[in-house]
Amino acid sequence: AGSAAAGVVMAICDLMAVNYKMSREEVLKKVYMVDTKGLVTTTRPNDKLQKLKIPFARTDVAAEENAKYKDLASVIREIKPTAFLGLGGVGPVLTEEMVKTMYGACKRPIIFPLSNPTSKAEITAEDAYNWTEGNAIVASGSPFPDVVVNGQLCKPSQGNNMYIFPGIGLGASLAQPTHISNEVMVAAARKLSSMVTPEIAKNTGLLYPAIDEIRHVSKHVAVAVIQQMQAEGTATETLPTNFPELIKLVDKKMWVPRYPNGELYLE
């Protein structure tokens, strides 16, 4: 539960707050952060929390109850979470018992082992799928191969910043904002999530667009970013405000790699 975990989870909370019209505080009540001492609470004895953990510290756990949440296994057993985000970078920690506890409480548990490289992942895609009969929703930091469970092909997604960073950069270079707000990052994430329909996700298991669509994705993320900057008044360049003209401009400004004939520089 370090800075990476805090940053990722806070970004998710901000996105959920926008999507479901909730306050950040309401969303944070649904988060259970675990570190080396167990569940992060405001009542852990002899524990001075790092500043980055304070927003996630549970306030509903009495001091004498902290022993019930001493490690990841006990937290999962007591809370029965529907989603797991692994960002500890310490390697395999999610056991079969933990996964099956989640699966017993949720038909489609979300399991995201996001630590890199593969050796640091909290669980393999193969185990996540096998222990949930192919029903887990899996995205990892490092790529994992497809898995077949009971004749069903399971395709793990790879959570990678390549899906939004190029679009954010392009949008910012065109709009020249005074600064890039958190709301801009949320707008980029919302646009990306809208580019895979629930039907596609359900039928294929994919959470992100195909990699060969990355330029199309980046174009639409850039437009969403520019529109957010315009809405909040941070854009300093005068650009079209309607979607058709803006998408045309972004398309025109995208760099296209073109290489000369290889015979000119390859022997």
PDB file of C-alpha atoms in Angstrom, residues 6-259:
ATOM      1  CA  ALA A   6      -2.761   5.266  -3.267  1.00  0.00           C
ATOM      2  CA  GLY A   7      -2.611   7.021  -6.628  1.00  0.00           C
ATOM      3  CA  VAL A   8      -4.397   4.284  -8.560  1.00  0.00           C
ATOM      4  CA  VAL A   9      -7.133   3.815  -5.984  1.00  0.00           C
ATOM      5  CA  MET A  10      -7.767   7.549  -5.633  1.00  0.00           C
ATOM      6  CA  ALA A  11      -8.071   7.850  -9.410  1.00  0.00           C
ATOM      7  CA  ILE A  12     -10.614   5.001  -9.399  1.00  0.00           C
ATOM      8  CA  CYS A  13     -12.532   6.697  -6.589  1.00  0.00           C
ATOM      9  CA  ASP A  14     -12.652   9.962  -8.528  1.00  0.00           C
ATOM     10  CA  LEU A  15     -13.915   8.164 -11.623  1.00  0.00           C
ATOM     11  CA  MET A  16     -16.561   6.285  -9.637  1.00  0.00           C
ATOM     12  CA  ALA A  17     -17.665   9.513  -7.994  1.00  0.00           C
ATOM     13  CA  VAL A  18     -18.284  11.069 -11.406  1.00  0.00           C
ATOM     14  CA  ASN A  19     -19.910   8.001 -12.971  1.00  0.00           C
ATOM     15  CA  TYR A  20     -22.227   7.228 -10.077  1.00  0.00           C
ATOM     16  CA  LYS A  21     -22.796  10.790  -8.838  1.00  0.00           C
ATOM     17  CA  MET A  22     -21.285  10.115  -5.447  1.00  0.00           C
ATOM     18  CA  SER A  23     -18.863  12.102  -3.354  1.00  0.00           C
ATOM     19  CA  ARG A  24     -15.275  10.926  -3.090  1.00  0.00           C
ATOM     20  CA  GLU A  25     -15.851  10.339   0.614  1.00  0.00           C
ATOM     21  CA  GLU A  26     -18.759   7.999  -0.125  1.00  0.00           C
ATOM     22  CA  VAL A  27     -16.659   5.994  -2.569  1.00  0.00           C
ATOM     23  CA  LEU A  28     -13.732   5.769  -0.155  1.00  0.00           C
ATOM     24  CA  LYS A  29     -15.982   3.959   2.308  1.00  0.00           C
ATOM     25  CA  LYS A  30     -15.984   1.034  -0.128  1.00  0.00           C
ATOM     26  CA  VAL A  31     -12.177   0.756  -0.114  1.00  0.00           C
ATOM     27  CA  TYR A  32     -10.225  -1.568   2.158  1.00  0.00           C
ATOM     28  CA  MET A  33      -6.492  -0.911   1.906  1.00  0.00           C
ATOM     29  CA  VAL A  34      -4.084  -3.540   3.177  1.00  0.00           C
ATOM     30  CA  ASP A  35      -0.396  -3.055   3.970  1.00  0.00           C
ATOM     31  CA  THR A  36       2.225  -5.132   5.782  1.00  0.00           C
ATOM     32  CA  LYS A  37       0.400  -4.629   9.090  1.00  0.00           C
ATOM     33  CA  GLY A  38      -3.005  -5.639   7.796  1.00  0.00           C
ATOM     34  CA  LEU A  39      -6.058  -3.483   7.177  1.00  0.00           C
ATOM     35  CA  VAL A  40      -5.274   0.213   7.265  1.00  0.00           C
ATOM     36  CA  THR A  41      -7.380   1.753  10.055  1.00  0.00           C
ATOM     37  CA  THR A  42      -7.282   4.837  12.250  1.00  0.00           C
ATOM     38  CA  THR A  43      -7.204   2.672  15.362  1.00  0.00           C
ATOM     39  CA  ARG A  44      -4.200   0.411  14.806  1.00  0.00           C
ATOM     40  CA  PRO A  45      -2.096   0.428  17.992  1.00  0.00           C
ATOM     41  CA  ASN A  46       1.308   2.107  17.924  1.00  0.00           C
ATOM     42  CA  ASP A  47       0.924   3.042  14.285  1.00  0.00           C
ATOM     43  CA  LYS A  48       1.482   6.450  12.740  1.00  0.00           C
ATOM     44  CA  LEU A  49      -0.006   6.306   9.253  1.00  0.00           C
ATOM     45  CA  GLN A  50       1.784   7.735   6.260  1.00  0.00           C
ATOM     46  CA  LYS A  51       0.016  10.799   4.890  1.00  0.00           C
ATOM     47  CA  LEU A  52      -0.878   8.981   1.663  1.00  0.00           C
ATOM     48  CA  LYS A  53      -2.732   6.253   3.608  1.00  0.00           C
ATOM     49  CA  ILE A  54      -4.848   8.545   5.759  1.00  0.00           C
ATOM     50  CA  PRO A  55      -7.689   9.030   3.220  1.00  0.00           C
ATOM     51  CA  PHE A  56      -8.096   5.241   2.993  1.00  0.00           C
ATOM     52  CA  ALA A  57      -7.875   4.434   6.704  1.00  0.00           C
ATOM     53  CA  ARG A  58     -11.035   2.765   7.980  1.00  0.00           C
ATOM     54  CA  THR A  59     -12.758   4.643  10.778  1.00  0.00           C
ATOM     55  CA  ASP A  60     -15.291   1.895  11.507  1.00  0.00           C
ATOM     56  CA  VAL A  61     -12.909  -0.595  13.148  1.00  0.00           C
ATOM     57  CA  ALA A  62     -12.572  -0.505  16.934  1.00  0.00           C
ATOM     58  CA  ALA A  63      -9.065  -0.792  18.356  1.00  0.00           C
ATOM     59  CA  GLU A  64      -9.723  -4.254  19.743  1.00  0.00           C
ATOM     60  CA  GLU A  65     -10.978  -5.460  16.346  1.00  0.00           C
ATOM     61  CA  ASN A  66      -7.744  -4.810  14.448  1.00  0.00           C
ATOM     62  CA  ALA A  67      -6.511  -8.322  15.226  1.00  0.00           C
ATOM     63  CA  LYS A  68      -9.299  -9.668  12.990  1.00  0.00           C
ATOM     64  CA  TYR A  69      -7.704  -7.897  10.032  1.00  0.00           C
ATOM     65  CA  LYS A  70      -4.033  -8.661  10.618  1.00  0.00           C
ATOM     66  CA  ASP A  71      -3.186  -9.694   7.036  1.00  0.00           C
ATOM     67  CA  LEU A  72      -4.594  -9.994   3.510  1.00  0.00           C
ATOM     68  CA  ALA A  73      -6.065 -13.442   4.113  1.00  0.00           C
ATOM     69  CA  SER A  74      -8.033 -12.344   7.176  1.00  0.00           C
ATOM     70  CA  VAL A  75      -9.252  -9.156   5.466  1.00  0.00           C
ATOM     71  CA  ILE A  76     -10.576 -11.127   2.490  1.00  0.00           C
ATOM     72  CA  ARG A  77     -12.151 -13.693   4.795  1.00  0.00           C
ATOM     73  CA  GLU A  78     -13.929 -11.008   6.844  1.00  0.00           C
ATOM     74  CA  ILE A  79     -14.804  -8.470   4.136  1.00  0.00           C
ATOM     75  CA  LYS A  80     -15.418 -10.810   1.158  1.00  0.00           C
ATOM     76  CA  PRO A  81     -14.463  -8.163  -1.411  1.00  0.00           C
ATOM     77  CA  THR A  82     -15.735  -8.218  -4.980  1.00  0.00           C
ATOM     78  CA  ALA A  83     -12.544  -6.672  -6.375  1.00  0.00           C
ATOM     79  CA  PHE A  84      -8.832  -7.042  -5.665  1.00  0.00           C
ATOM     80  CA  LEU A  85      -6.175  -4.602  -6.872  1.00  0.00           C
ATOM     81  CA  GLY A  86      -2.598  -5.782  -6.372  1.00  0.00           C
ATOM     82  CA  LEU A  87       0.002  -3.012  -6.326  1.00  0.00           C
ATOM     83  CA  GLY A  88       2.417  -4.187  -3.657  1.00  0.00           C
ATOM     84  CA  GLY A  89       5.159  -5.470  -5.937  1.00  0.00           C
ATOM     85  CA  VAL A  90       6.056  -8.347  -3.620  1.00  0.00           C
ATOM     86  CA  GLY A  91       5.069 -11.301  -5.785  1.00  0.00           C
ATOM     87  CA  PRO A  92       2.369 -13.974  -5.353  1.00  0.00           C
ATOM     88  CA  VAL A  93       0.112 -13.246  -2.367  1.00  0.00           C
ATOM     89  CA  LEU A  94      -3.373 -14.225  -3.532  1.00  0.00           C
ATOM     90  CA  THR A  95      -3.985 -17.852  -2.630  1.00  0.00           C
ATOM     91  CA  GLU A  96      -6.579 -20.319  -3.851  1.00  0.00           C
ATOM     92  CA  GLU A  97      -8.504 -19.987  -0.602  1.00  0.00           C
ATOM     93  CA  MET A  98      -8.638 -16.189  -0.926  1.00  0.00           C
ATOM     94  CA  VAL A  99      -9.774 -16.300  -4.536  1.00  0.00           C
ATOM     95  CA  LYS A 100     -12.443 -18.889  -3.799  1.00  0.00           C
ATOM     96  CA  THR A 101     -13.690 -16.765  -0.897  1.00  0.00           C
ATOM     97  CA  MET A 102     -14.139 -13.875  -3.300  1.00  0.00           C
ATOM     98  CA  TYR A 103     -15.755 -16.137  -5.873  1.00  0.00           C
ATOM     99  CA  GLY A 104     -18.168 -17.460  -3.287  1.00  0.00           C
ATOM    100  CA  ALA A 105     -19.377 -13.918  -2.649  1.00  0.00           C
ATOM    101  CA  CYS A 106     -19.340 -12.652  -6.239  1.00  0.00           C
ATOM    102  CA  LYS A 107     -20.032 -14.441  -9.542  1.00  0.00           C
ATOM    103  CA  ARG A 108     -17.543 -12.277 -11.475  1.00  0.00           C
ATOM    104  CA  PRO A 109     -14.785 -11.209  -9.078  1.00  0.00           C
ATOM    105  CA  ILE A 110     -12.442  -8.517 -10.351  1.00  0.00           C
ATOM    106  CA  ILE A 111      -8.804  -9.562  -9.958  1.00  0.00           C
ATOM    107  CA  PHE A 112      -6.124  -7.112 -11.081  1.00  0.00           C
ATOM    108  CA  PRO A 113      -2.529  -8.202 -10.318  1.00  0.00           C
ATOM    109  CA  LEU A 114      -0.974  -4.940 -11.480  1.00  0.00           C
ATOM    110  CA  SER A 115       2.572  -5.252 -10.162  1.00  0.00           C
ATOM    111  CA  ASN A 116       5.438  -5.570 -12.658  1.00  0.00           C
ATOM    112  CA  PRO A 117       7.277  -7.597 -13.823  1.00  0.00           C
ATOM    113  CA  THR A 118       5.462 -10.934 -13.993  1.00  0.00           C
ATOM    114  CA  SER A 119       7.522 -12.333 -11.107  1.00  0.00           C
ATOM    115  CA  LYS A 120       6.089  -9.581  -8.889  1.00  0.00           C
ATOM    116  CA  ALA A 121       2.458 -10.179  -9.890  1.00  0.00           C
ATOM    117  CA  GLU A 122       0.131 -11.000  -7.009  1.00  0.00           C
ATOM    118  CA  ILE A 123      -1.382 -13.943  -8.892  1.00  0.00           C
ATOM    119  CA  THR A 124      -1.150 -15.422 -12.378  1.00  0.00           C
ATOM    120  CA  ALA A 125      -4.044 -15.154 -14.799  1.00  0.00           C
ATOM    121  CA  GLU A 126      -4.078 -18.952 -15.006  1.00  0.00           C
ATOM    122  CA  ASP A 127      -4.712 -19.337 -11.280  1.00  0.00           C
ATOM    123  CA  ALA A 128      -7.263 -16.504 -11.214  1.00  0.00           C
ATOM    124  CA  TYR A 129      -9.283 -18.173 -13.960  1.00  0.00           C
ATOM    125  CA  ASN A 130      -8.878 -21.753 -12.769  1.00  0.00           C
ATOM    126  CA  TRP A 131      -9.951 -20.932  -9.205  1.00  0.00           C
ATOM    127  CA  THR A 132     -13.083 -19.100 -10.420  1.00  0.00           C
ATOM    128  CA  GLU A 133     -14.103 -21.558 -13.143  1.00  0.00           C
ATOM    129  CA  GLY A 134     -13.154 -18.993 -15.766  1.00  0.00           C
ATOM    130  CA  ASN A 135     -15.404 -16.292 -14.295  1.00  0.00           C
ATOM    131  CA  ALA A 136     -12.851 -13.827 -12.954  1.00  0.00           C
ATOM    132  CA  ILE A 137     -12.412 -10.458 -14.643  1.00  0.00           C
ATOM    133  CA  VAL A 138      -8.656 -10.180 -14.993  1.00  0.00           C
ATOM    134  CA  ALA A 139      -6.283  -7.397 -15.986  1.00  0.00           C
ATOM    135  CA  SER A 140      -2.580  -7.441 -15.176  1.00  0.00           C
ATOM    136  CA  GLY A 141       0.373  -5.102 -15.235  1.00  0.00           C
ATOM    137  CA  SER A 142       2.490  -7.570 -17.189  1.00  0.00           C
ATOM    138  CA  PRO A 143       1.062  -9.639 -20.042  1.00  0.00           C
ATOM    139  CA  PHE A 144      -0.170 -13.154 -19.344  1.00  0.00           C
ATOM    140  CA  PRO A 145      -1.079 -15.768 -21.965  1.00  0.00           C
ATOM    141  CA  ASP A 146      -4.647 -16.819 -22.674  1.00  0.00           C
ATOM    142  CA  VAL A 147      -6.095 -19.576 -20.492  1.00  0.00           C
ATOM    143  CA  VAL A 148      -8.575 -22.315 -21.354  1.00  0.00           C
ATOM    144  CA  VAL A 149     -10.904 -23.368 -18.533  1.00  0.00           C
ATOM    145  CA  ASN A 150     -13.492 -26.079 -19.158  1.00  0.00           C
ATOM    146  CA  GLY A 151     -13.229 -25.477 -22.881  1.00  0.00           C
ATOM    147  CA  GLN A 152     -13.705 -21.726 -22.467  1.00  0.00           C
ATOM    148  CA  LEU A 153     -11.019 -19.344 -23.761  1.00  0.00           C
ATOM    149  CA  CYS A 154     -10.185 -16.695 -21.160  1.00  0.00           C
ATOM    150  CA  LYS A 155      -8.227 -13.659 -22.369  1.00  0.00           C
ATOM    151  CA  PRO A 156      -6.629 -11.535 -19.633  1.00  0.00           C
ATOM    152  CA  SER A 157      -6.342  -7.825 -20.361  1.00  0.00           C
ATOM    153  CA  GLN A 158      -3.247  -5.749 -19.749  1.00  0.00           C
ATOM    154  CA  GLY A 159      -3.716  -2.511 -17.854  1.00  0.00           C
ATOM    155  CA  ASN A 160      -1.242  -0.152 -19.499  1.00  0.00           C
ATOM    156  CA  ASN A 161      -0.955   3.633 -19.555  1.00  0.00           C
ATOM    157  CA  MET A 162      -0.390   3.514 -23.329  1.00  0.00           C
ATOM    158  CA  TYR A 163      -4.165   3.664 -23.706  1.00  0.00           C
ATOM    159  CA  ILE A 164      -4.506   7.200 -22.339  1.00  0.00           C
ATOM    160  CA  PHE A 165      -1.098   8.887 -22.046  1.00  0.00           C
ATOM    161  CA  PRO A 166      -0.616   9.572 -25.797  1.00  0.00           C
ATOM    162  CA  GLY A 167      -4.092  11.093 -25.987  1.00  0.00           C
ATOM    163  CA  ILE A 168      -3.501  13.226 -22.914  1.00  0.00           C
ATOM    164  CA  GLY A 169      -0.195  14.434 -24.340  1.00  0.00           C
ATOM    165  CA  LEU A 170      -1.702  15.233 -27.726  1.00  0.00           C
ATOM    166  CA  GLY A 171      -4.683  17.007 -26.213  1.00  0.00           C
ATOM    167  CA  ALA A 172      -2.448  19.059 -23.919  1.00  0.00           C
ATOM    168  CA  SER A 173      -0.074  20.013 -26.750  1.00  0.00           C
ATOM    169  CA  LEU A 174      -3.008  21.361 -28.760  1.00  0.00           C
ATOM    170  CA  ALA A 175      -4.966  23.054 -25.962  1.00  0.00           C
ATOM    171  CA  GLN A 176      -1.871  24.355 -24.112  1.00  0.00           C
ATOM    172  CA  PRO A 177      -3.587  24.291 -20.690  1.00  0.00           C
ATOM    173  CA  THR A 178      -2.317  26.285 -17.738  1.00  0.00           C
ATOM    174  CA  HIS A 179      -2.151  22.960 -15.900  1.00  0.00           C
ATOM    175  CA  ILE A 180      -3.488  19.415 -16.218  1.00  0.00           C
ATOM    176  CA  SER A 181      -6.165  18.881 -13.591  1.00  0.00           C
ATOM    177  CA  ASN A 182      -7.274  15.652 -12.008  1.00  0.00           C
ATOM    178  CA  GLU A 183     -10.574  16.078 -13.841  1.00  0.00           C
ATOM    179  CA  VAL A 184      -8.692  15.840 -17.137  1.00  0.00           C
ATOM    180  CA  MET A 185      -7.298  12.461 -16.115  1.00  0.00           C
ATOM    181  CA  VAL A 186     -10.798  11.319 -15.148  1.00  0.00           C
ATOM    182  CA  ALA A 187     -12.149  12.493 -18.526  1.00  0.00           C
ATOM    183  CA  ALA A 188      -9.466  10.456 -20.305  1.00  0.00           C
ATOM    184  CA  ALA A 189     -10.269   7.348 -18.260  1.00  0.00           C
ATOM    185  CA  ARG A 190     -14.014   7.752 -18.848  1.00  0.00           C
ATOM    186  CA  LYS A 191     -13.499   8.000 -22.595  1.00  0.00           C
ATOM    187  CA  LEU A 192     -11.321   4.889 -22.632  1.00  0.00           C
ATOM    188  CA  SER A 193     -13.856   2.896 -20.626  1.00  0.00           C
ATOM    189  CA  SER A 194     -16.606   3.883 -23.058  1.00  0.00           C
ATOM    190  CA  MET A 195     -14.699   2.407 -25.987  1.00  0.00           C
ATOM    191  CA  VAL A 196     -15.372  -1.173 -24.921  1.00  0.00           C
ATOM    192  CA  THR A 197     -19.084  -1.884 -24.680  1.00  0.00           C
ATOM    193  CA  PRO A 198     -20.487  -4.106 -21.908  1.00  0.00           C
ATOM    194  CA  GLU A 199     -21.471  -6.615 -24.605  1.00  0.00           C
ATOM    195  CA  ILE A 200     -17.918  -6.877 -25.922  1.00  0.00           C
ATOM    196  CA  ALA A 201     -16.517  -7.165 -22.410  1.00  0.00           C
ATOM    197  CA  LYS A 202     -19.018  -9.883 -21.528  1.00  0.00           C
ATOM    198  CA  ASN A 203     -18.511 -11.891 -24.711  1.00  0.00           C
ATOM    199  CA  THR A 204     -14.732 -11.597 -25.004  1.00  0.00           C
ATOM    200  CA  GLY A 205     -13.572 -10.821 -21.477  1.00  0.00           C
ATOM    201  CA  LEU A 206     -11.556  -7.880 -22.830  1.00  0.00           C
ATOM    202  CA  LEU A 207     -11.545  -4.704 -20.758  1.00  0.00           C
ATOM    203  CA  TYR A 208      -9.577  -2.545 -23.192  1.00  0.00           C
ATOM    204  CA  PRO A 209      -9.765  -1.935 -26.949  1.00  0.00           C
ATOM    205  CA  ALA A 210      -7.590  -4.059 -29.227  1.00  0.00           C
ATOM    206  CA  ILE A 211      -4.013  -2.808 -29.476  1.00  0.00           C
ATOM    207  CA  ASP A 212      -4.358  -2.247 -33.222  1.00  0.00           C
ATOM    208  CA  GLU A 213      -6.999   0.391 -32.400  1.00  0.00           C
ATOM    209  CA  ILE A 214      -4.577   2.431 -30.286  1.00  0.00           C
ATOM    210  CA  ARG A 215      -4.433   5.403 -32.683  1.00  0.00           C
ATOM    211  CA  HIS A 216      -8.225   5.545 -32.837  1.00  0.00           C
ATOM    212  CA  VAL A 217      -8.340   5.387 -29.029  1.00  0.00           C
ATOM    213  CA  SER A 218      -5.700   8.098 -28.642  1.00  0.00           C
ATOM    214  CA  LYS A 219      -7.603  10.385 -31.006  1.00  0.00           C
ATOM    215  CA  HIS A 220     -10.809  10.142 -29.005  1.00  0.00           C
ATOM    216  CA  VAL A 221      -8.997  10.466 -25.677  1.00  0.00           C
ATOM    217  CA  ALA A 222      -7.338  13.642 -26.972  1.00  0.00           C
ATOM    218  CA  VAL A 223     -10.723  15.107 -27.896  1.00  0.00           C
ATOM    219  CA  ALA A 224     -12.158  14.251 -24.469  1.00  0.00           C
ATOM    220  CA  VAL A 225      -9.139  15.841 -22.800  1.00  0.00           C
ATOM    221  CA  ILE A 226      -9.424  19.041 -24.835  1.00  0.00           C
ATOM    222  CA  GLN A 227     -13.152  19.326 -24.160  1.00  0.00           C
ATOM    223  CA  GLN A 228     -12.547  18.960 -20.430  1.00  0.00           C
ATOM    224  CA  MET A 229      -9.853  21.653 -20.535  1.00  0.00           C
ATOM    225  CA  GLN A 230     -12.235  23.928 -22.419  1.00  0.00           C
ATOM    226  CA  ALA A 231     -15.026  23.269 -19.941  1.00  0.00           C
ATOM    227  CA  GLU A 232     -12.878  24.087 -16.923  1.00  0.00           C
ATOM    228  CA  GLY A 233     -11.247  27.104 -18.578  1.00  0.00           C
ATOM    229  CA  THR A 234      -7.646  25.900 -18.468  1.00  0.00           C
ATOM    230  CA  ALA A 235      -7.142  25.693 -22.254  1.00  0.00           C
ATOM    231  CA  THR A 236      -5.245  28.719 -23.587  1.00  0.00           C
ATOM    232  CA  GLU A 237      -5.491  27.920 -27.303  1.00  0.00           C
ATOM    233  CA  THR A 238      -8.669  28.701 -29.241  1.00  0.00           C
ATOM    234  CA  LEU A 239      -9.847  25.397 -30.704  1.00  0.00           C
ATOM    235  CA  PRO A 240     -13.152  24.125 -32.111  1.00  0.00           C
ATOM    236  CA  THR A 241     -15.642  23.216 -29.413  1.00  0.00           C
ATOM    237  CA  ASN A 242     -17.900  20.913 -31.394  1.00  0.00           C
ATOM    238  CA  PHE A 243     -16.944  17.264 -31.735  1.00  0.00           C
ATOM    239  CA  PRO A 244     -16.849  16.907 -35.565  1.00  0.00           C
ATOM    240  CA  GLU A 245     -14.457  19.820 -36.048  1.00  0.00           C
ATOM    241  CA  LEU A 246     -12.361  18.914 -33.027  1.00  0.00           C
ATOM    242  CA  ILE A 247     -11.920  15.271 -34.038  1.00  0.00           C
ATOM    243  CA  LYS A 248     -10.927  16.426 -37.522  1.00  0.00           C
ATOM    244  CA  LEU A 249      -8.313  18.781 -36.071  1.00  0.00           C
ATOM    245  CA  VAL A 250      -6.894  16.137 -33.747  1.00  0.00           C
ATOM    246  CA  ASP A 251      -6.699  13.659 -36.606  1.00  0.00           C
ATOM    247  CA  LYS A 252      -4.809  16.191 -38.708  1.00  0.00           C
ATOM    248  CA  LYS A 253      -2.341  16.941 -35.904  1.00  0.00           C
ATOM    249  CA  MET A 254      -1.525  13.316 -35.081  1.00  0.00           C
ATOM    250  CA  TRP A 255       1.966  12.302 -36.071  1.00  0.00           C
ATOM    251  CA  VAL A 256       2.156   9.419 -38.504  1.00  0.00           C
ATOM    252  CA  PRO A 257       5.460   7.527 -38.653  1.00  0.00           C
ATOM    253  CA  ARG A 258       6.581   7.127 -42.251  1.00  0.00           C
ATOM    254  CA  TYR A 259       9.849   5.410 -43.007  1.00  0.00           C
TER     255      TYR A 259
END
